[in-house]
Short mmCIF file of C-alpha atoms in Angstrom, two decimals:
data_model
loop_
_atom_site.label_atom_id
_atom_site.label_comp_id
_atom_site.label_asym_id
_atom_site.label_seq_id
_atom_site.Cartn_x
_atom_site.Cartn_y
_atom_site.Cartn_z
CA MET U 1 90.56 124.87 119.00
CA ASP U 2 93.13 122.06 119.18
CA TYR U 3 95.72 123.27 116.68
CA GLY U 4 97.87 120.16 117.14
CA TYR U 5 94.93 117.94 116.16
CA ALA U 6 94.29 120.07 113.08
CA ILE U 7 97.96 120.12 112.05
CA ASN U 8 98.24 116.35 112.45
CA THR U 9 95.12 115.83 110.37
CA ILE U 10 96.25 118.13 107.58
CA TRP U 11 99.69 116.52 107.50
CA VAL U 12 98.26 113.01 107.16
CA LEU U 13 95.86 114.10 104.42
CA ILE U 14 98.69 115.76 102.47
CA ALA U 15 100.83 112.65 102.88
CA ALA U 16 97.90 110.51 101.68
CA ALA U 17 97.69 112.64 98.54
CA PHE U 18 101.43 112.07 97.95
CA VAL U 19 100.99 108.32 98.28
CA PHE U 20 97.93 108.33 96.03
CA PHE U 21 100.05 110.00 93.35
CA MET U 22 102.35 106.96 93.53
CA GLN U 23 99.64 105.06 91.62
CA ALA U 24 100.55 107.24 88.64
CA GLY U 25 104.19 106.38 89.25
CA PHE U 26 103.52 102.65 89.21
CA ALA U 27 101.40 103.06 86.08
CA MET U 28 104.19 104.89 84.25
CA VAL U 29 106.93 102.47 85.34
CA GLU U 30 104.92 99.44 84.29
CA THR U 31 103.75 101.01 81.03
CA GLY U 32 107.23 102.19 80.07
CA PHE U 33 108.91 98.88 80.88
CA THR U 34 106.42 96.88 78.78
CA ARG U 35 105.36 96.98 75.16
CA ALA U 36 103.13 99.61 73.57
CA LYS U 37 100.45 97.09 72.62
CA ASN U 38 99.63 96.59 76.31
CA ALA U 39 99.81 100.18 77.56
CA GLY U 40 96.08 100.69 77.97
CA ASN U 41 95.73 97.43 79.87
CA ILE U 42 98.46 98.49 82.30
CA ILE U 43 96.78 101.85 82.87
CA MET U 44 93.41 100.19 83.41
CA LYS U 45 94.81 97.76 85.98
CA ASN U 46 96.50 100.51 87.97
CA LEU U 47 93.32 102.57 87.91
CA MET U 48 91.01 99.76 88.90
CA ASP U 49 93.09 98.12 91.62
CA PHE U 50 92.91 101.47 93.41
CA ALA U 51 89.19 101.92 92.73
CA VAL U 52 88.21 98.36 93.68
CA GLY U 53 90.63 98.29 96.60
CA SER U 54 89.28 101.56 98.00
CA LEU U 55 85.75 100.18 98.16
CA VAL U 56 86.72 96.78 99.55
CA TYR U 57 89.15 98.17 102.12
CA TRP U 58 86.59 100.70 103.37
CA PHE U 59 83.80 98.12 103.47
CA ILE U 60 85.61 95.42 105.45
CA GLY U 61 89.43 95.43 105.11
CA PHE U 62 90.05 98.37 107.45
CA GLY U 63 88.18 96.70 110.30
CA ILE U 64 90.10 93.46 109.84
CA MET U 65 93.34 95.44 110.01
CA PHE U 66 92.62 97.94 112.79
CA GLY U 67 89.58 96.59 114.61
CA SER U 68 89.77 95.29 118.17
CA ASP U 69 92.40 92.57 118.32
CA LEU U 70 91.15 88.98 118.33
CA GLY U 71 93.88 86.64 119.55
CA GLY U 72 96.66 88.62 117.92
CA LEU U 73 95.65 87.31 114.49
CA ILE U 74 92.85 89.49 113.15
CA GLY U 75 90.89 92.62 113.93
CA LYS U 76 87.18 92.63 114.71
CA ILE U 77 85.19 92.97 111.50
CA ASP U 78 83.71 96.45 111.15
CA ILE U 79 81.39 96.75 108.15
CA MET U 80 81.82 100.11 106.38
CA SER U 81 84.39 101.24 108.96
CA MET U 82 81.76 102.70 111.29
CA GLY U 83 83.40 101.75 114.58
CA THR U 84 84.98 104.02 117.18
CA TYR U 85 88.76 104.40 116.90
CA ASP U 86 91.39 106.59 118.51
CA PHE U 87 94.22 107.36 116.10
CA GLY U 88 94.86 110.92 117.29
CA ILE U 89 93.30 112.19 114.05
CA PRO U 90 89.82 111.75 112.52
CA THR U 91 89.14 108.15 111.55
CA SER U 92 88.44 109.22 107.96
CA ALA U 93 91.90 110.80 107.69
CA PHE U 94 93.57 107.65 108.98
CA LEU U 95 91.36 105.51 106.73
CA ILE U 96 92.30 107.31 103.51
CA PHE U 97 95.99 107.16 104.47
CA GLN U 98 95.74 103.41 105.01
CA THR U 99 93.68 102.99 101.84
CA VAL U 100 96.45 104.36 99.64
CA PHE U 101 98.91 102.00 101.36
CA CYS U 102 96.62 99.07 100.58
CA ALA U 103 96.49 100.18 96.95
CA THR U 104 100.29 100.20 96.79
CA ALA U 105 100.48 96.59 97.95
CA ALA U 106 97.89 95.56 95.36
CA THR U 107 99.39 97.34 92.36
CA ILE U 108 102.90 95.90 92.75
CA VAL U 109 101.65 92.63 91.26
CA SER U 110 100.46 94.30 88.07
CA GLY U 111 103.97 94.78 86.65
CA ALA U 112 105.22 91.27 87.35
CA MET U 113 102.19 89.71 85.63
CA ALA U 114 102.03 92.25 82.82
CA GLU U 115 101.31 91.51 79.15
CA ARG U 116 99.64 88.12 79.59
CA THR U 117 97.05 88.28 82.39
CA LYS U 118 93.29 88.38 81.88
CA PHE U 119 91.89 91.67 83.08
CA LYS U 120 88.95 90.09 84.92
CA SER U 121 91.33 87.72 86.70
CA TYR U 122 93.45 90.63 87.85
CA LEU U 123 90.35 92.38 89.23
CA ILE U 124 89.50 89.31 91.30
CA TYR U 125 93.03 89.22 92.69
CA SER U 126 92.86 92.94 93.58
CA PHE U 127 89.56 92.35 95.37
CA PHE U 128 90.90 89.59 97.60
CA ILE U 129 94.28 91.12 98.44
CA SER U 130 92.46 94.25 99.67
CA LEU U 131 89.82 92.17 101.45
CA ILE U 132 91.90 89.55 103.26
CA ILE U 133 95.58 89.09 102.44
CA TYR U 134 96.85 92.59 103.15
CA PRO U 135 94.57 93.45 106.11
CA ILE U 136 95.34 90.31 108.11
CA SER U 137 99.14 90.55 107.97
CA GLY U 138 98.77 94.31 108.36
CA HIS U 139 96.93 93.68 111.61
CA TRP U 140 99.82 91.57 112.86
CA ILE U 141 102.21 94.47 112.30
CA TRP U 142 100.25 97.71 112.74
CA GLY U 143 96.89 96.74 114.24
CA GLY U 144 98.03 95.41 117.60
CA GLY U 145 98.57 91.82 116.45
CA TRP U 146 101.17 89.26 117.49
CA LEU U 147 104.10 90.72 115.55
CA SER U 148 103.46 94.14 117.01
CA ASN U 149 103.43 92.66 120.51
CA LEU U 150 106.64 90.81 119.74
CA GLY U 151 108.39 94.11 119.01
CA PHE U 152 108.59 93.81 115.22
CA HIS U 153 109.48 97.17 113.66
CA ASP U 154 108.26 98.07 110.18
CA PHE U 155 107.69 101.80 110.34
CA ALA U 156 106.12 102.42 106.92
CA GLY U 157 105.84 99.03 105.27
CA SER U 158 108.96 97.43 103.77
CA THR U 159 107.37 94.12 104.73
CA ALA U 160 103.74 95.06 105.45
CA VAL U 161 103.28 96.65 102.02
CA HIS U 162 106.20 96.01 99.67
CA SER U 163 107.31 92.48 100.48
CA LEU U 164 103.68 91.40 100.61
CA GLY U 165 103.17 92.77 97.11
CA GLY U 166 106.47 91.25 95.96
CA TRP U 167 105.67 87.77 97.27
CA SER U 168 102.23 87.93 95.67
CA ALA U 169 103.91 88.92 92.42
CA LEU U 170 106.32 85.99 92.69
CA VAL U 171 103.50 83.47 93.03
CA GLY U 172 101.36 85.05 90.35
CA ALA U 173 104.16 85.29 87.79
CA ALA U 174 105.29 81.73 88.50
CA ILE U 175 101.81 80.26 88.03
CA LEU U 176 101.13 82.45 85.00
CA GLY U 177 104.31 81.47 83.18
CA PRO U 178 106.62 83.62 81.03
CA ARG U 179 105.62 85.75 78.07
CA ILE U 180 105.83 84.17 74.64
CA GLY U 181 109.44 84.31 73.49
CA LYS U 182 110.92 85.26 76.86
CA PHE U 183 112.95 82.06 77.19
CA GLY U 184 114.61 80.18 74.35
CA LYS U 185 114.68 76.42 73.91
CA ASP U 186 117.97 76.38 75.83
CA GLY U 187 116.29 78.12 78.75
CA LYS U 188 118.23 81.34 78.33
CA PRO U 189 116.21 84.53 78.73
CA ASN U 190 115.64 86.86 75.82
CA ALA U 191 115.31 90.59 76.31
CA ILE U 192 111.86 92.01 75.59
CA PRO U 193 112.48 95.77 75.75
CA GLY U 194 109.82 98.09 77.05
CA HIS U 195 108.51 100.70 74.66
CA SER U 196 109.43 103.85 76.62
CA LEU U 197 112.23 104.31 79.14
CA THR U 198 111.08 107.93 79.27
CA LEU U 199 107.75 106.89 80.79
CA GLY U 200 109.55 104.45 83.08
CA ALA U 201 111.88 107.17 84.34
CA LEU U 202 108.96 109.56 84.87
CA GLY U 203 107.31 106.87 86.95
CA VAL U 204 110.39 106.46 89.13
CA PHE U 205 110.59 110.21 89.75
CA ILE U 206 106.90 110.23 90.70
CA LEU U 207 107.41 107.30 93.07
CA TRP U 208 110.46 108.95 94.65
CA PHE U 209 108.36 112.08 95.16
CA GLY U 210 105.48 110.07 96.59
CA TRP U 211 107.78 108.34 99.07
CA PHE U 212 108.17 111.70 100.84
CA GLY U 213 104.56 111.16 101.88
CA PHE U 214 104.80 107.41 102.29
CA ASN U 215 107.54 107.42 104.94
CA PRO U 216 107.32 110.81 106.71
CA GLY U 217 103.52 110.63 106.66
CA SER U 218 103.67 107.45 108.71
CA THR U 219 104.50 109.57 111.75
CA ILE U 220 100.75 110.38 111.74
CA SER U 221 101.76 113.66 113.34
CA GLY U 222 102.56 116.97 111.70
CA MET U 223 103.94 118.12 115.04
CA ALA U 224 106.79 115.58 114.92
CA SER U 225 108.95 117.99 112.96
CA THR U 226 112.33 116.54 113.94
CA SER U 227 111.28 113.01 113.08
CA ILE U 228 109.70 114.09 109.78
CA ALA U 229 112.86 115.92 108.71
CA HIS U 230 115.04 112.96 109.65
CA ILE U 231 112.82 110.54 107.71
CA PHE U 232 112.92 112.79 104.65
CA MET U 233 116.72 112.56 104.72
CA THR U 234 117.04 108.82 105.35
CA THR U 235 114.50 108.15 102.60
CA ASN U 236 116.31 110.32 100.07
CA LEU U 237 119.82 109.12 100.92
CA SER U 238 118.93 105.44 100.62
CA ALA U 239 117.29 106.01 97.23
CA ALA U 240 120.25 108.06 96.01
CA ALA U 241 122.75 105.43 97.16
CA GLY U 242 120.65 102.64 95.62
CA ALA U 243 120.57 104.39 92.25
CA THR U 244 124.25 105.39 92.28
CA PHE U 245 125.64 102.01 93.21
CA THR U 246 123.27 100.10 90.92
CA MET U 247 124.59 102.26 88.11
CA LEU U 248 128.18 101.43 89.11
CA ILE U 249 127.47 97.70 89.43
CA THR U 250 125.86 97.50 85.98
CA TRP U 251 128.63 99.65 84.48
CA LEU U 252 131.25 97.21 85.73
CA LYS U 253 129.17 94.11 85.04
CA TYR U 254 127.76 94.92 81.60
CA GLY U 255 130.29 97.47 80.32
CA LYS U 256 127.67 100.26 80.24
CA PRO U 257 125.46 101.84 82.93
CA ASP U 258 122.06 100.17 82.57
CA VAL U 259 119.19 102.66 82.61
CA SER U 260 116.29 100.42 83.62
CA MET U 261 118.28 98.63 86.32
CA THR U 262 119.49 101.95 87.75
CA LEU U 263 115.90 103.17 87.93
CA ASN U 264 115.02 99.99 89.81
CA GLY U 265 118.02 100.57 92.07
CA ALA U 266 116.50 103.86 93.21
CA LEU U 267 113.21 102.10 93.94
CA GLY U 268 114.99 99.31 95.79
CA GLY U 269 116.69 101.87 98.03
CA LEU U 270 113.33 103.46 98.77
CA VAL U 271 111.69 100.12 99.55
CA ALA U 272 114.53 98.98 101.81
CA ILE U 273 114.70 102.13 103.96
CA THR U 274 110.93 102.19 104.53
CA ALA U 275 111.02 99.82 107.51
CA GLY U 276 113.70 101.65 109.48
CA CYS U 277 113.63 105.20 108.14
CA ASP U 278 112.76 106.50 111.61
CA VAL U 279 115.37 104.56 113.62
CA VAL U 280 118.53 104.48 111.49
CA GLY U 281 121.09 107.27 111.08
CA LEU U 282 121.89 109.10 107.86
CA ARG U 283 125.15 107.22 107.31
CA ASP U 284 123.41 103.89 107.77
CA ALA U 285 120.67 104.92 105.35
CA VAL U 286 123.37 105.30 102.72
CA ILE U 287 124.81 101.89 103.63
CA ILE U 288 121.36 100.29 103.36
CA GLY U 289 120.92 101.85 99.91
CA ILE U 290 124.34 100.59 98.79
CA LEU U 291 123.69 97.05 100.01
CA THR U 292 120.24 97.04 98.43
CA SER U 293 121.74 97.82 95.03
CA PHE U 294 123.36 94.39 95.11
CA VAL U 295 120.05 92.83 96.18
CA VAL U 296 118.29 94.48 93.24
CA VAL U 297 120.80 93.59 90.52
CA TYR U 298 121.58 90.04 91.57
CA GLY U 299 118.07 89.36 92.86
CA ILE U 300 116.46 90.27 89.54
CA GLU U 301 119.04 88.19 87.68
CA PHE U 302 118.46 85.21 89.98
CA ILE U 303 114.70 85.34 89.52
CA GLU U 304 115.05 85.43 85.75
CA ASN U 305 118.07 83.21 85.12
CA ARG U 306 117.68 80.61 87.87
CA LEU U 307 114.00 80.52 88.75
CA LYS U 308 112.94 81.17 85.13
CA ILE U 309 110.24 83.56 86.27
CA ASP U 310 109.37 86.36 83.87
CA ASP U 311 108.96 89.66 85.73
CA PRO U 312 108.84 92.43 83.08
CA VAL U 313 109.46 95.29 85.50
CA GLY U 314 111.59 93.66 88.23
CA ALA U 315 108.85 94.02 90.86
CA ILE U 316 109.80 90.86 92.75
CA GLY U 317 113.40 91.95 93.25
CA VAL U 318 112.57 95.59 93.98
CA HIS U 319 109.67 95.01 96.35
CA GLY U 320 109.86 91.43 97.59
CA LEU U 321 113.59 90.99 98.10
CA SER U 322 114.48 94.61 98.89
CA GLY U 323 111.57 94.89 101.30
CA ALA U 324 112.66 91.78 103.19
CA PHE U 325 116.29 92.90 103.22
CA GLY U 326 115.42 96.38 104.45
CA THR U 327 113.30 94.97 107.25
CA LEU U 328 116.21 92.81 108.40
CA CYS U 329 118.48 95.85 108.26
CA VAL U 330 116.46 97.40 111.09
CA GLY U 331 117.82 94.67 113.36
CA LEU U 332 121.35 95.61 112.31
CA PHE U 333 121.34 99.41 112.04
CA ALA U 334 118.68 100.67 114.48
CA THR U 335 120.44 103.13 116.77
CA GLU U 336 118.51 101.68 119.70
CA GLY U 337 118.54 97.90 119.80
CA GLY U 338 120.35 97.18 116.54
CA LEU U 339 123.12 94.58 116.46
CA PHE U 340 125.74 97.09 115.27
CA TYR U 341 124.82 99.47 118.10
CA GLY U 342 125.27 97.06 120.97
CA GLY U 343 121.72 95.78 121.11
CA GLY U 344 122.56 92.15 120.53
CA SER U 345 120.77 89.85 118.12
CA SER U 346 117.28 89.85 119.67
CA MET U 347 115.92 92.62 117.44
CA LEU U 348 117.37 90.99 114.34
CA VAL U 349 115.72 87.69 115.28
CA ILE U 350 112.36 89.40 115.76
CA GLN U 351 112.72 91.14 112.39
CA ALA U 352 113.51 87.82 110.73
CA ILE U 353 110.46 86.20 112.32
CA GLY U 354 108.27 88.97 110.92
CA VAL U 355 109.78 88.76 107.45
CA PHE U 356 109.31 84.99 107.24
CA ALA U 357 105.83 85.04 108.79
CA VAL U 358 104.52 87.57 106.27
CA ALA U 359 106.27 85.74 103.42
CA ALA U 360 104.72 82.41 104.46
CA TRP U 361 101.26 83.98 104.83
CA THR U 362 101.43 85.77 101.49
CA LEU U 363 102.97 82.95 99.47
CA SER U 364 100.40 80.45 100.73
CA THR U 365 97.31 82.62 100.38
CA ALA U 366 98.39 84.04 97.01
CA TYR U 367 99.04 80.52 95.76
CA ILE U 368 95.53 79.42 96.75
CA LEU U 369 94.02 82.54 95.21
CA PHE U 370 95.86 82.41 91.88
CA LYS U 371 95.41 78.64 91.53
CA THR U 372 91.69 79.00 92.17
CA ILE U 373 91.37 81.78 89.60
CA ASP U 374 93.40 79.77 87.10
CA ALA U 375 91.26 76.66 87.60
CA THR U 376 87.98 78.53 87.23
CA ILE U 377 88.12 81.44 84.78
CA GLY U 378 91.79 81.19 83.87
CA LEU U 379 94.66 83.58 84.54
CA ARG U 380 96.24 83.86 81.14
CA VAL U 381 94.99 85.23 77.83
CA SER U 382 95.24 83.14 74.68
CA GLU U 383 98.39 83.05 72.55
CA LYS U 384 96.61 85.09 69.88
CA GLU U 385 95.54 87.75 72.37
CA GLU U 386 99.01 87.97 73.85
CA THR U 387 100.62 88.27 70.42
CA HIS U 388 98.26 90.98 69.20
CA GLY U 389 98.24 92.81 72.51
CA LEU U 390 95.87 93.10 75.46
CA ASP U 391 94.77 96.60 74.49
CA LEU U 392 93.13 95.31 71.34
CA HIS U 393 91.51 92.16 72.72
CA GLU U 394 90.77 93.07 76.35
CA HIS U 395 89.72 96.70 75.83
CA GLY U 396 89.18 97.24 72.10
CA ILE U 397 91.59 100.17 71.92
CA ASP U 398 94.97 101.19 70.56
CA CYS U 399 96.82 103.54 72.90
CA TYR U 400 99.12 104.76 70.14
CA ALA U 401 96.72 104.96 67.20
CA ASP U 402 98.65 107.78 65.51
CA PHE U 403 101.82 105.69 65.57
CA VAL U 404 100.43 102.50 64.03
CA THR U 405 102.75 101.15 61.33
CA LYS U 406 101.15 97.75 60.86
CA ALA U 407 97.48 96.89 60.93
CA ILE U 408 96.42 93.86 63.01
CA SER U 409 93.16 92.04 62.49
CA ILE U 410 91.52 90.35 65.45
CA LYS U 411 89.46 88.09 63.21
#
């Protein structure tokens, strides 16, 4: 019996279970940071983007991402993932690990477009990001495509997963428009508090936990004990530094430590370290987390105050901006080839090419997708539906029936 093969397989399956649990984390963050009248809708979207994405990715997306390379741009289509692959573990183990990554990229958009998106429109988006958008750029990076051949390094997906989700969220939220009452007549943003910071915090803790599968699991080898241990530490230190320094920034900036922004600071640190968690030292992981805290705070403010884009959970700043920044940091802090370690600027240039290529691909394809949906069945619910809540109109439920203080008629 090949014990190494068995250990590697078991490790990847355990890591996949960790990453699957992150869906619950995203659901709790998005639910907690939005209003109670939309809680059921948020839960339904996080459930169904995983369910729909699993089927679509298995049926065709996996082949596009990992099939035989065709010109560095796309993998050979493999219907129902029945081809022969050599990943060092059973294909099914690698497939489920990649499936949960695909689901992460898809679900990031849910929070940025929360509280005003038609459920059926969101399902269509989830279908196509799992079918085409994510697998093609994923092939460039991890499937033997042109970025991989160029030397682009994104170990666990700061760009491949998180920035892709963030850029999709940027386009979707921009086309969708802000929630009713988000911006005043003078253009200044109004706070629309979420209904439960407790749920939001629980979601962040779940995501932090899940990241110990997301990053270390990307070794695809349970035998790589030294690397796994190192990645556990870089992942944790960056998150800790992101949370701590976001707290300090908001304390100085606002006069009080901001809870929701600090939670996002932890997530930003996790997103940023994901690209280089295997090639940066522990000290540099802390530095990346510290720098990302500024990206999170000022990035979220820029998106809201300057771009006038309403992102209820800060997904664009946390995933889009922090993912891009963390990917660039590989070119600075990698102990072999990084600019600060005598490697010159070549690695940084390659990282920048990858960041901009994936951004261009995602922004353009997401724009076409969301514009098409908007022009056909529409993206946004009616003003009445948005005011009453998506739970009532989209699903016919009330998630907090025992806490109702005011009856609402849908007639």
